[in-house]
XYZ file of C-alpha atoms in Angstrom:
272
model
C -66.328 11.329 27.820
C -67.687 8.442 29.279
C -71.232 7.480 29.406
C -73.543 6.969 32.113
C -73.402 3.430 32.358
C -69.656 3.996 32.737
C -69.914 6.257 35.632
C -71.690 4.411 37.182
C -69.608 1.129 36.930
C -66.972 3.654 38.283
C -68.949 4.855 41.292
C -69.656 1.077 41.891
C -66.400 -0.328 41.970
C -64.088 2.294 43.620
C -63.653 1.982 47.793
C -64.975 5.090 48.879
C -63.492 4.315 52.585
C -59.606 3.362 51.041
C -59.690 6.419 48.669
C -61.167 9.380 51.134
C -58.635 7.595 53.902
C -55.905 8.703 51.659
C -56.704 12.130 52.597
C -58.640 12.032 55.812
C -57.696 9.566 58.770
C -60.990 8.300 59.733
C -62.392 6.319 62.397
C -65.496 3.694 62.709
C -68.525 5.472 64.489
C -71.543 3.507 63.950
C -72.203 2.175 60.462
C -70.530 5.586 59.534
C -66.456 6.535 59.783
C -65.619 10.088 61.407
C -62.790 12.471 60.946
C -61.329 15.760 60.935
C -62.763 17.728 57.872
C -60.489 18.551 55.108
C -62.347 21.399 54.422
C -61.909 23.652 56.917
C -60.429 23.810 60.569
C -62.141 21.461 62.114
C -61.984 21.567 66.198
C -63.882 18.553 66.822
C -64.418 15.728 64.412
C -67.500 16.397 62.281
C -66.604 15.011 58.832
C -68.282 11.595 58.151
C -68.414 8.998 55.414
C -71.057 6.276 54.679
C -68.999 3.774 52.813
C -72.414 1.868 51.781
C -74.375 4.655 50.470
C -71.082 6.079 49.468
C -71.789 9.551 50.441
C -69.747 12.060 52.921
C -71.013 14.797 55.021
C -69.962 17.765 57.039
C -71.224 18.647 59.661
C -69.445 21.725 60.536
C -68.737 23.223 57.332
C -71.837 21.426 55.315
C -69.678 20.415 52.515
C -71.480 16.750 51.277
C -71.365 15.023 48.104
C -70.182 11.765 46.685
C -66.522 10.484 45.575
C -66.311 11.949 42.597
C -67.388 15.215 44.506
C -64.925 15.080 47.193
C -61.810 14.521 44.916
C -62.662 17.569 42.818
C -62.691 19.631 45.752
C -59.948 17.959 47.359
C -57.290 17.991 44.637
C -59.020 20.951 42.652
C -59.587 19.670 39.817
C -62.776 19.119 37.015
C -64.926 15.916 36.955
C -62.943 14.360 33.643
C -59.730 14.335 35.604
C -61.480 12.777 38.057
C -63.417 10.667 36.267
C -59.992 8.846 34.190
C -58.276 9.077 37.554
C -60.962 6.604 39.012
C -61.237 4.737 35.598
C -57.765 3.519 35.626
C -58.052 2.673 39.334
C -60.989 0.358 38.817
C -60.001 -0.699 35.591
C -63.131 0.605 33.908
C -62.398 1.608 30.544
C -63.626 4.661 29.220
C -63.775 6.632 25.578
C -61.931 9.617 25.122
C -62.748 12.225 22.744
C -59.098 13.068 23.359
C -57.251 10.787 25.503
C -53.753 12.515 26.652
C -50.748 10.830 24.999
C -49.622 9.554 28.730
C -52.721 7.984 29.568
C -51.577 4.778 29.112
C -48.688 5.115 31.148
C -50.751 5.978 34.091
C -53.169 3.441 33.452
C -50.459 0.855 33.039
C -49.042 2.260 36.626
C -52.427 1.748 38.340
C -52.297 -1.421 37.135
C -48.784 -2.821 38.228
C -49.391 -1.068 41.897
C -52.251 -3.040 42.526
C -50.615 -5.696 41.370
C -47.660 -5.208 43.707
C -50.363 -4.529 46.555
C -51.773 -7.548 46.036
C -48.025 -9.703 45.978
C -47.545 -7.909 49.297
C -50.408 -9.721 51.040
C -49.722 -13.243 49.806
C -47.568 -15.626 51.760
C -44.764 -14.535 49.117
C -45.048 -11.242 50.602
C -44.684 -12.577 54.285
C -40.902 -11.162 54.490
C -41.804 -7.559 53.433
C -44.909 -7.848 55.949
C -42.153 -8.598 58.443
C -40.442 -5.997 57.755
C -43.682 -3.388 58.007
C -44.332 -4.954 60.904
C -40.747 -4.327 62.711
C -41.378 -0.813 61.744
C -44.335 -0.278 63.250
C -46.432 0.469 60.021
C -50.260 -0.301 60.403
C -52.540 -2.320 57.957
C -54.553 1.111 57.408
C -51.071 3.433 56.966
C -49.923 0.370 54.401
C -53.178 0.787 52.588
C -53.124 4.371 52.560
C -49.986 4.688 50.575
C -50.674 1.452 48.777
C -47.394 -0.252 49.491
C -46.111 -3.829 47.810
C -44.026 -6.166 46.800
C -41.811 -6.898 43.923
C -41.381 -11.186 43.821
C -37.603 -12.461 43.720
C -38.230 -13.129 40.146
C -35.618 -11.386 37.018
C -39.254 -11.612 34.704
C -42.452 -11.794 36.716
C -43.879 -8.035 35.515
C -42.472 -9.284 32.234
C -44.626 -11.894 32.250
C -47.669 -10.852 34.592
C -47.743 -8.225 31.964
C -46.437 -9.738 28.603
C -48.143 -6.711 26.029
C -46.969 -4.345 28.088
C -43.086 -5.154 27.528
C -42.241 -1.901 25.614
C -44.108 0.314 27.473
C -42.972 -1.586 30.976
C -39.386 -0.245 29.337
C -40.320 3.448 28.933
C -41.941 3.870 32.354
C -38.423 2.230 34.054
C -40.504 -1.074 35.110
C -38.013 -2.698 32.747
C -34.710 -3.186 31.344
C -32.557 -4.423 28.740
C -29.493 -6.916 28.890
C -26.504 -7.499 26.666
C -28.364 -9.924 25.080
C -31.431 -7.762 24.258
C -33.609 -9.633 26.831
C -35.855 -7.917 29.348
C -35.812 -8.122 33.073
C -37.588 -6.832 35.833
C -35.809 -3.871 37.755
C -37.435 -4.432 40.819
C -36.702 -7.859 42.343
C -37.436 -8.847 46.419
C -38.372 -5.247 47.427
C -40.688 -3.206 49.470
C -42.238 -0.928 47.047
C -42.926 2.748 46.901
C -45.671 4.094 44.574
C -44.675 7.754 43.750
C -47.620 10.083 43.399
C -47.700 13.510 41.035
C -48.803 16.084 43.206
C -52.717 15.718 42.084
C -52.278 11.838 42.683
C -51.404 9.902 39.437
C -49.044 7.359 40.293
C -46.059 8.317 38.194
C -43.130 5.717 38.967
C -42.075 3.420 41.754
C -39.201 3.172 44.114
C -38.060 -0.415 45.849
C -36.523 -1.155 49.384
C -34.105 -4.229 49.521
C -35.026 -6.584 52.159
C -31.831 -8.285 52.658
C -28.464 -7.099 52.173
C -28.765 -5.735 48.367
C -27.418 -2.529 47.320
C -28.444 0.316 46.830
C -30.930 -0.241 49.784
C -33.425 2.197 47.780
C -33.646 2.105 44.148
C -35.685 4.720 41.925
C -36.675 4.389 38.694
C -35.180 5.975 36.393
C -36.319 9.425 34.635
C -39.340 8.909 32.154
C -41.805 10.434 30.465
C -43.736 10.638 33.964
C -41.498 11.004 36.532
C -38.510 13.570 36.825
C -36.415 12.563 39.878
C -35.357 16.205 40.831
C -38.731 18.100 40.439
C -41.112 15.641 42.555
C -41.580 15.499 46.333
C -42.589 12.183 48.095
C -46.484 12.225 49.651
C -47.100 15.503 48.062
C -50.496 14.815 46.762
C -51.392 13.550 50.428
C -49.815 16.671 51.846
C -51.508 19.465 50.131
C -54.378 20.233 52.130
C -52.470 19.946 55.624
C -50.041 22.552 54.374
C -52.320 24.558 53.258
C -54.109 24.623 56.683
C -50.826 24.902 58.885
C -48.570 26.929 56.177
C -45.975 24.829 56.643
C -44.371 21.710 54.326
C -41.871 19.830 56.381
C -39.175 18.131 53.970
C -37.525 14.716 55.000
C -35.146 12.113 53.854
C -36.880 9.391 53.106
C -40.114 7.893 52.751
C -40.742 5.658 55.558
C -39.929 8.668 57.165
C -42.653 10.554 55.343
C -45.399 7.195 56.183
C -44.447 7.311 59.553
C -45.270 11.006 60.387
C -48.362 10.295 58.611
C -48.783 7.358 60.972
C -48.125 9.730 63.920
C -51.100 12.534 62.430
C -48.419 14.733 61.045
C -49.463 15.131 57.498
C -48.208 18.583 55.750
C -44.314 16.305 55.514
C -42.956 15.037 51.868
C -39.877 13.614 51.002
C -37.260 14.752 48.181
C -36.431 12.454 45.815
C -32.769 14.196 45.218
């Protein structure tokens, strides 16, 4: 478990704002943001976060806590999960008296998103900006589901990520040529993190931006991600369905991001 001084580094360096926002759409009020509570049906807005003091409050239902407080009741699950989920999203490393054995594949795929979210906002990303911007998508709905960019390159994750190369294979990131040589499977594309339902990033999917085919490409099966059993936006659905009942099921992702964009949340996407 990690120690104190860990925590804290963790409570430190994760966005409060960009991680609640993922579940709540929130809006500045003050030095505070307001929203709909997640927590229970909410008429009126009464669900605030201080992104300074780091803190969120209810004022309807009195539910209150910090970030580590609000994803355990959020996704239901104990302080450790938590606590690794944030780790890897921070890049804080923490000891495990018993680390799972797919850990490191998690961490790894924390890693390459925000690496691919941060391709997407340099001028090499300008064409897939384009593109999010013909569709409509907003900075905050782009940030939300943590979209980004692959670079036109056959070995840039090979080489933004050169110990990883074996493990890059296993999680789909990578494959193999006749000649036994690596290369990037995603090259030029939009890309899709896919979230387990509790919110570890478990693979990623890539939109061509010019005339490649297939338009979307998956990656393939691994020890993470099983193409038939997982629904797209699932972990950001949850709550909503539980609150309505309901789980509407689209085609496709941007379809999903753009229902979100519209404040209709309890929607995923199959994966086929």
């Amino acid at each position: 478990m990690a120690g104190r001084d860990e925590i804290e580094l963790i409570r430190e360096r994760a966005d409060m704002l960009e991680i609640v926002s993922r579940y709540v759409t929130l809006k500045k009020a003050g030095k505070n943001y307001l929203g709909s509570c997640p927590f229970h049906q909410d008429k009126t807005p009464s669900f605030t976060v201080n992104p300074d003091k780091k803190l969120f409050h209810c004022f309807g239902c009195n539910e209150g806590g910090d970030l580590f407080q609000f994803l355990m009741k959020i996704e239901r699950i104990d302080f450790a999960e938590v606590l690794a989920r944030l780790a890897a999203q921070v890049g804080v490393p923490i000891r495990r008296e018993r680390a799972s054995p797919l850990s490191k594949f998690k961490e790894l795929n924390e890693r390459i998103c925000g690496y691919f979210q941060i391709n997407l906002v340099s001028p090499a990303g300008q064409k897939a900006r384009d593109y999010l911007k013909q569709r409509g998508f907003t900075k905050e709905i782009v940030e939300k589901f943590r979209l980004g960019y692959a670079l036109p390159k056959w070995d840039d994750l090979i080489k933004t990520f050169p110990k990883d190369g074996e493990t890059l294979e296993t999680l789909g990131l990578a494959l193999r040529g006749k000649e036994g040589t690596r290369y990037d499977r995603f090259r030029e594309r939009l890309i899709f993190p896919i979230w387990s339902s509790t919110g570890d990033i478990i693979g990623f999917a890539g939109r061509a931006l010019g005339d490649e085919e297939p338009k979307y490409l998956n990656i393939s099966n691994t020890p993470l991600f099983e193409k038939g059993s997982v629904l797209y936006g699932l972990n950001f659905a949850r709550q909503a369905a539980r609150d309505t009942g309901t789980l509407i099921v689209v085609e496709g992702y941007t379809d999903v991001i753009s229902a979100h964009q519209a404040g209709i949340e309890n929607i995923v996407a199959g994966m086929g």
